[in-house]
CSV table of C-alpha atoms in Angstrom, one decimal:
chain,number,residue,atom,x,y,z
A,143,LEU,CA,163.1,117.1,78.5
A,144,PHE,CA,165.0,114.7,76.6
A,145,THR,CA,168.8,114.8,77.6
A,146,GLY,CA,172.0,113.3,76.4
A,147,ASN,CA,172.5,110.4,74.4
A,148,LEU,CA,170.8,107.8,76.2
A,149,SER,CA,169.5,105.0,74.5
A,150,VAL,CA,166.6,104.5,76.9
A,151,ALA,CA,165.7,107.9,78.3
A,152,ARG,CA,165.1,108.0,82.2
A,153,ALA,CA,161.5,108.7,82.5
A,154,GLU,CA,161.9,111.3,85.5
A,155,GLU,CA,163.9,113.3,83.0
A,156,THR,CA,161.5,112.9,80.2
A,157,GLY,CA,158.4,114.0,81.9
A,158,GLY,CA,157.2,110.4,82.2
A,159,ILE,CA,158.1,109.3,78.6
A,160,THR,CA,160.4,106.4,78.3
A,161,VAL,CA,162.2,106.7,74.7
A,162,SER,CA,164.2,103.6,73.1
A,163,SER,CA,164.2,105.4,69.4
A,164,GLU,CA,167.7,106.6,68.6
A,165,ALA,CA,166.5,110.2,67.9
A,166,VAL,CA,163.2,112.0,68.8
A,167,PHE,CA,162.1,115.6,68.6
A,168,LEU,CA,159.3,117.6,69.8
A,169,MET,CA,158.3,121.1,68.6
A,170,GLU,CA,155.5,123.3,69.2
A,171,THR,CA,155.5,124.5,65.4
A,172,GLU,CA,153.9,128.0,65.6
A,173,SER,CA,156.5,129.2,68.0
A,174,GLY,CA,159.1,127.3,67.2
A,175,THR,CA,159.6,125.8,70.5
A,176,VAL,CA,161.5,122.9,71.6
A,177,LEU,CA,159.6,120.9,74.3
A,178,ALA,CA,161.7,117.7,74.0
A,179,GLU,CA,164.8,116.1,72.2
A,180,LYS,CA,167.3,113.2,72.0
A,181,ASN,CA,170.1,112.9,69.5
A,182,ALA,CA,168.2,115.6,67.7
A,183,ASP,CA,171.1,116.8,65.2
A,184,THR,CA,172.5,113.3,64.9
A,185,GLN,CA,172.7,112.8,61.1
A,186,ARG,CA,171.0,109.6,60.0
A,187,PRO,CA,169.0,108.2,56.8
A,188,ILE,CA,165.3,108.8,57.1
A,189,ALA,CA,164.0,106.8,54.7
A,190,SER,CA,160.7,108.0,52.8
A,191,VAL,CA,160.1,110.7,55.3
A,192,THR,CA,162.3,112.3,52.7
A,193,LYS,CA,159.1,112.6,51.0
A,194,VAL,CA,158.0,115.7,53.2
A,195,MET,CA,160.4,117.6,51.5
A,196,THR,CA,159.3,116.1,48.2
A,197,LEU,CA,155.9,117.2,49.0
A,198,LEU,CA,156.8,120.7,50.1
A,199,LEU,CA,158.3,121.6,46.9
A,200,ILE,CA,155.5,120.4,44.9
A,201,PHE,CA,153.2,122.0,47.0
A,202,ASP,CA,155.2,125.3,46.5
A,203,ALA,CA,154.8,124.7,42.6
A,204,ILE,CA,151.3,125.0,42.7
A,205,ASP,CA,151.4,128.1,44.8
A,206,THR,CA,153.6,130.2,42.1
A,207,GLY,CA,151.8,128.8,39.3
A,208,LYS,CA,153.9,126.4,37.8
A,209,LEU,CA,152.0,123.3,38.6
A,210,SER,CA,148.1,122.5,38.7
A,211,LEU,CA,146.6,119.7,40.1
A,212,THR,CA,145.1,118.6,37.0
A,213,ASP,CA,148.1,118.8,35.2
A,214,LYS,CA,149.4,115.3,33.3
A,215,ILE,CA,152.5,113.5,34.7
A,216,THR,CA,154.3,111.1,32.7
A,217,VAL,CA,156.2,108.5,34.1
A,218,SER,CA,159.8,107.9,32.8
A,219,GLU,CA,161.6,104.5,32.3
A,220,HIS,CA,163.8,105.7,35.5
A,221,ALA,CA,160.9,106.5,37.7
A,222,ALA,CA,159.3,103.3,36.8
A,223,SER,CA,162.2,101.6,37.7
A,224,MET,CA,162.5,102.9,41.2
A,225,GLY,CA,161.4,99.9,43.3
A,226,GLY,CA,160.9,99.8,47.0
A,227,SER,CA,157.4,101.4,48.0
A,228,GLN,CA,155.2,101.8,45.2
A,229,VAL,CA,152.0,101.9,43.2
A,230,PHE,CA,153.3,100.1,40.2
A,231,CYS,CA,153.0,103.0,37.3
A,232,GLU,CA,154.4,101.8,34.4
A,233,ALA,CA,156.6,103.6,31.9
A,234,GLY,CA,154.8,106.1,29.7
A,235,GLU,CA,151.6,105.9,31.8
A,236,VAL,CA,150.2,109.1,32.4
A,237,GLN,CA,148.5,110.5,35.9
A,238,ASN,CA,147.4,113.8,37.3
A,239,ALA,CA,149.5,115.9,39.7
A,240,GLU,CA,146.8,115.0,42.5
A,241,THR,CA,146.7,111.3,42.1
A,242,MET,CA,150.2,111.7,42.1
A,243,ILE,CA,150.3,113.6,45.6
A,244,LYS,CA,148.1,111.0,46.8
A,245,CYS,CA,150.1,108.1,45.8
A,246,ILE,CA,153.1,110.0,47.5
A,247,SER,CA,151.2,111.0,50.7
A,248,ILE,CA,149.3,107.9,51.5
A,249,SER,CA,151.1,105.2,49.8
A,250,SER,CA,154.8,106.5,50.0
A,251,ALA,CA,155.2,105.7,46.0
A,252,ASN,CA,159.0,106.1,45.0
A,253,GLU,CA,157.8,106.2,41.3
A,254,ALA,CA,155.1,109.3,42.0
A,255,CYS,CA,157.9,111.0,43.9
A,256,VAL,CA,160.5,110.8,40.7
A,257,ALA,CA,158.0,111.5,37.9
A,258,MET,CA,157.1,114.9,40.1
A,259,ALA,CA,160.3,115.5,40.4
A,260,GLU,CA,161.4,114.9,36.6
A,261,HIS,CA,158.2,117.2,35.9
A,262,LEU,CA,158.8,120.0,37.7
A,263,ALA,CA,163.1,120.2,37.5
A,264,GLY,CA,163.4,118.0,34.3
A,265,SER,CA,165.1,115.7,36.2
A,266,GLU,CA,165.6,114.0,39.4
A,267,PRO,CA,169.3,115.4,40.1
A,268,ALA,CA,168.0,119.1,39.3
A,269,PHE,CA,165.0,118.5,41.9
A,270,VAL,CA,167.5,117.2,44.4
A,271,GLU,CA,169.3,120.4,43.9
A,272,LEU,CA,166.3,122.3,44.9
A,273,MET,CA,165.6,120.1,47.7
A,274,ASN,CA,168.9,120.9,49.3
A,275,GLN,CA,168.4,124.5,48.4
A,276,LYS,CA,165.0,124.7,50.7
A,277,ALA,CA,167.1,122.6,53.5
A,278,ALA,CA,169.8,125.4,53.3
A,279,GLU,CA,166.9,127.9,53.2
A,280,LEU,CA,164.9,126.6,56.4
A,281,GLY,CA,168.0,125.7,58.4
A,282,MET,CA,168.5,122.3,58.0
A,283,LYS,CA,172.2,122.0,58.8
A,284,ASN,CA,172.2,118.2,59.0
A,285,THR,CA,170.5,117.2,55.9
A,286,THR,CA,171.8,115.9,52.4
A,287,PHE,CA,169.6,115.1,50.0
A,288,LEU,CA,171.0,112.7,47.3
A,289,ASN,CA,167.4,111.5,46.0
A,290,CYS,CA,163.6,112.3,46.1
A,291,CYS,CA,162.2,109.2,47.7
A,292,GLY,CA,164.0,108.4,50.7
A,293,LEU,CA,166.1,105.0,49.3
A,294,ASP,CA,169.0,104.1,51.2
A,295,VAL,CA,172.1,105.6,49.6
A,296,ALA,CA,175.2,106.4,51.2
A,297,GLY,CA,175.5,110.3,52.3
A,298,HIS,CA,171.6,110.6,51.8
A,299,VAL,CA,170.8,111.9,55.8
A,300,SER,CA,169.0,114.3,57.9
A,301,SER,CA,168.4,114.9,61.5
A,302,ALA,CA,165.4,114.9,63.7
A,303,ARG,CA,165.5,118.5,64.4
A,304,ASP,CA,165.9,119.0,60.5
A,305,VAL,CA,162.9,116.6,60.0
A,306,ALA,CA,160.8,118.7,62.1
A,307,LEU,CA,161.6,122.0,60.4
A,308,MET,CA,160.8,121.0,57.1
A,309,SER,CA,157.6,119.2,58.5
A,310,ALA,CA,156.5,122.4,60.2
A,311,GLN,CA,157.1,124.0,57.1
A,312,LEU,CA,154.8,121.9,54.8
A,313,MET,CA,152.1,122.2,57.5
A,314,LYS,CA,152.1,125.6,58.4
A,315,LYS,CA,152.4,126.9,54.5
A,316,HIS,CA,150.2,124.4,52.9
A,317,PRO,CA,148.0,122.9,55.5
A,318,GLU,CA,145.9,121.1,52.5
A,319,ILE,CA,148.5,118.3,53.1
A,320,SER,CA,146.4,117.1,55.8
A,321,ARG,CA,143.7,116.4,53.6
A,322,TYR,CA,146.0,113.6,51.7
A,323,ALA,CA,148.3,112.7,54.8
A,324,THR,CA,145.4,111.4,56.8
A,325,THR,CA,143.4,109.8,53.9
A,326,TRP,CA,143.4,106.1,55.1
A,327,MET,CA,142.4,104.6,52.2
A,328,ASP,CA,142.1,105.3,48.4
A,329,THR,CA,141.9,103.8,45.0
A,330,ILE,CA,143.8,105.1,41.5
A,331,VAL,CA,143.3,103.6,37.8
A,332,HIS,CA,146.0,102.7,36.1
A,333,THR,CA,145.5,103.1,32.3
A,334,THR,CA,148.2,101.6,30.0
A,335,ARG,CA,148.1,99.8,26.8
A,336,ARG,CA,146.3,97.0,28.5
A,337,GLY,CA,143.6,98.8,29.5
A,338,GLU,CA,142.2,100.0,32.8
A,339,SER,CA,142.8,98.6,36.3
A,340,GLU,CA,142.1,99.9,39.8
A,341,PHE,CA,144.6,99.8,42.4
A,342,GLY,CA,144.1,100.5,46.1
A,343,LEU,CA,146.2,102.9,48.2
A,344,ALA,CA,146.6,102.1,52.1
A,345,ASN,CA,148.3,104.8,54.7
A,346,THR,CA,150.9,103.3,56.4
A,347,ASN,CA,150.8,106.0,59.5
A,348,LYS,CA,148.6,104.2,62.0
A,349,LEU,CA,148.1,107.4,64.1
A,350,ILE,CA,145.6,108.2,61.8
A,351,LYS,CA,143.4,105.6,63.0
A,352,GLN,CA,144.5,105.7,66.8
A,353,TYR,CA,145.5,109.6,67.8
A,354,ASN,CA,142.9,112.2,68.5
A,355,GLY,CA,144.0,115.4,66.6
A,356,ILE,CA,146.3,113.9,64.2
A,357,THR,CA,147.2,116.0,61.1
A,358,GLY,CA,149.8,113.7,59.3
A,359,LEU,CA,152.6,113.0,58.1
A,360,LYS,CA,155.0,110.7,57.0
A,361,THR,CA,156.4,107.5,57.8
A,362,GLY,CA,159.3,105.7,56.2
A,363,SER,CA,161.5,102.4,57.3
A,364,THR,CA,164.4,101.0,55.3
A,365,ASP,CA,167.1,98.2,56.7
A,366,GLU,CA,169.6,101.4,57.2
A,367,ALA,CA,167.1,103.8,58.5
A,368,LYS,CA,164.9,101.3,60.7
A,369,TYR,CA,161.6,102.5,61.5
A,370,CYS,CA,161.0,106.5,61.3
A,371,LEU,CA,158.1,108.8,61.4
A,372,SER,CA,157.1,112.5,61.3
A,373,ALA,CA,153.9,113.0,63.4
A,374,THR,CA,151.7,116.3,63.1
A,375,ALA,CA,148.7,116.9,65.0
A,376,GLU,CA,146.9,119.7,66.5
A,377,ARG,CA,144.3,120.3,69.7
A,378,ASN,CA,142.8,123.4,70.8
A,379,GLY,CA,144.6,125.7,68.8
A,380,VAL,CA,147.9,123.8,69.6
A,381,LYS,CA,149.9,122.4,66.5
A,382,LEU,CA,153.0,120.2,67.3
A,383,VAL,CA,155.1,118.0,65.2
A,384,ALA,CA,156.8,114.9,66.8
A,385,VAL,CA,159.5,112.9,64.9
A,386,VAL,CA,160.8,109.5,65.6
A,387,LEU,CA,163.7,108.2,64.1
A,388,ALA,CA,165.3,104.6,64.3
A,389,ALA,CA,162.8,103.0,66.3
A,390,PRO,CA,163.4,99.4,66.7
A,391,ASP,CA,160.2,98.2,65.2
A,392,THR,CA,157.1,99.9,63.5
A,393,LYS,CA,154.5,99.8,67.0
A,394,THR,CA,157.7,101.7,68.6
A,395,ARG,CA,157.5,104.6,66.3
A,396,PHE,CA,154.0,105.2,66.8
A,397,ARG,CA,153.8,104.7,70.5
A,398,GLU,CA,156.3,107.2,71.4
A,399,ALA,CA,155.4,109.4,68.9
A,400,ALA,CA,151.8,109.3,70.3
A,401,SER,CA,153.8,109.7,73.9
A,402,LEU,CA,155.6,112.8,72.7
A,403,LEU,CA,152.6,114.7,71.6
A,404,ASP,CA,150.8,113.7,74.9
A,405,TYR,CA,153.5,115.3,76.5
A,406,GLY,CA,153.6,118.5,74.3
A,407,PHE,CA,149.7,119.0,74.3
A,408,SER,CA,149.9,118.9,78.3
A,409,LYS,CA,152.7,121.7,78.4
A,410,CYS,CA,151.1,123.9,75.6
A,411,THR,CA,148.1,126.1,76.1
A,412,VAL,CA,147.4,128.7,73.4
A,413,TYR,CA,146.2,132.3,74.7
A,414,LYS,CA,144.1,134.8,72.5
A,415,ASP,CA,142.9,138.0,73.3
A,416,LYS,CA,140.6,139.9,71.0
A,417,GLY,CA,140.9,143.1,73.3
A,418,GLU,CA,137.5,143.2,74.6
A,419,ASP,CA,138.9,144.8,77.9
A,420,PHE,CA,140.6,147.5,75.4
A,421,SER,CA,138.4,150.4,76.2
A,422,LEU,CA,140.0,153.1,74.6
A,423,THR,CA,138.5,154.5,71.1
A,424,GLU,CA,139.9,158.2,70.5
A,425,LEU,CA,143.1,159.7,71.5
A,426,ALA,CA,144.0,163.5,71.2
A,427,ILE,CA,145.7,164.7,68.1
A,428,LYS,CA,147.8,167.9,67.7
A,429,GLY,CA,147.7,169.9,64.2
A,430,GLY,CA,145.0,168.2,62.9
A,431,GLN,CA,141.4,169.3,61.6
A,432,LYS,CA,140.0,167.2,64.6
A,433,ASP,CA,140.9,167.3,68.1
A,434,THR,CA,141.0,163.5,68.2
A,435,VAL,CA,141.7,160.4,66.2
A,436,GLY,CA,139.7,156.9,66.5
A,437,VAL,CA,142.2,154.1,67.7
A,438,LYS,CA,141.7,150.2,67.7
A,439,LEU,CA,143.7,147.3,68.2
A,440,ALA,CA,145.7,146.5,65.3
A,441,LYS,CA,145.1,142.5,65.6
A,442,GLU,CA,144.2,140.0,67.6
A,443,PHE,CA,146.9,139.1,70.4
A,444,SER,CA,148.0,135.2,70.3
A,445,TYR,CA,150.7,133.5,72.3
A,446,VAL,CA,151.8,130.0,72.9
A,447,PHE,CA,152.6,129.1,76.5
A,448,THR,CA,154.7,126.0,76.4
A,449,LYS,CA,155.7,125.4,80.1
A,450,GLY,CA,152.1,124.6,81.7
A,451,GLU,CA,151.8,128.4,82.7
A,452,ASN,CA,148.6,129.4,84.3
A,453,ILE,CA,146.8,131.9,82.0
A,454,ALA,CA,144.6,132.8,84.6
A,455,GLU,CA,147.4,135.0,85.9
A,456,ILE,CA,147.9,136.9,82.6
A,457,THR,CA,148.0,140.8,83.5
A,458,LYS,CA,147.2,143.6,80.9
A,459,GLU,CA,148.2,147.1,80.4
A,460,ALA,CA,147.7,149.8,77.6
A,461,VAL,CA,150.3,152.0,77.4
A,462,MET,CA,149.1,155.1,74.9
A,463,ASN,CA,151.1,158.1,73.7
A,464,GLU,CA,149.5,161.1,75.5
A,465,SER,CA,148.7,162.6,72.0
A,466,CYS,CA,150.0,162.6,68.3
A,467,LYS,CA,150.3,164.9,65.7
A,468,ALA,CA,148.9,165.1,62.7
A,469,PRO,CA,149.0,164.3,59.9
A,470,VAL,CA,147.9,160.6,61.1
A,471,LYS,CA,147.2,157.5,58.5
A,472,ALA,CA,145.2,154.3,59.1
A,473,GLY,CA,148.1,151.7,60.4
A,474,ASP,CA,150.0,154.1,62.3
A,475,LYS,CA,151.0,152.9,66.1
A,476,VAL,CA,150.0,155.0,68.7
A,477,GLY,CA,150.6,153.0,72.0
A,478,GLU,CA,150.9,149.5,72.9
A,479,TYR,CA,148.3,147.0,74.8
């Protein structure tokens, strides 16, 4: 595992991984098990990885019915003035919400973030308040958002652990984000007073083309933040998020994220048991109209092993109540397996 504050972690301490990025974090998302970390709680700018939180709030709004993918979003003067990474929407231009999600997920469009923030909360500052509230709910203790797109502003900071927490939440609660985040190229149509023009969207996450099992999620880079990445992936039921912050160059962030994910997949195994070995079907009941009551397993058992355990060594045992008293209703617990 990654330990200490080494700028280059020794390979024997990291499962064979050499890391030059200033902060990294690797987590199994279903259990929250931390698999590797380095400077995980150090506050630093995260550039456009900020947009993970913006997307989380957008999809939350869709879930609650506050937003529909077909809703019309108008780009304000403020939104159009963002600069940085953009798709060049003009003030007054109207796009639907799904197009804005594509612009944010694929092309990291700053003006699309601000336009969505204004649509959902009335203003960007009001939306940023919601971002910080959600961060607090998720236990992101080292995060302060000051804008919704990640432009460098003093005090706009997060940490590798916090980025993993919001990334895991987005992927678990809204897995449909993966469809947008793994789109390599797409197009949108700008409709302005000058007519219609097509604009190409290109994804900056090279792992989409290079890594088996990649599901997302977001790149980011500014002069202050250097090169950042939150990478999510899934193989054989194992779901991971690897965060790389302040990599020295773009190739390093992708290489080290891939190495982290490889390490995680080598350590994790998902074990599932549908209870084929559970043979008991009835249990004695006292005081009822019948002598026995039917029993079955409440749900499939699932567990993620994260230390390279040999699942062939798993043993099973049924511990049942000797009998139960009426009345008994569906769902009552009568034992453990």
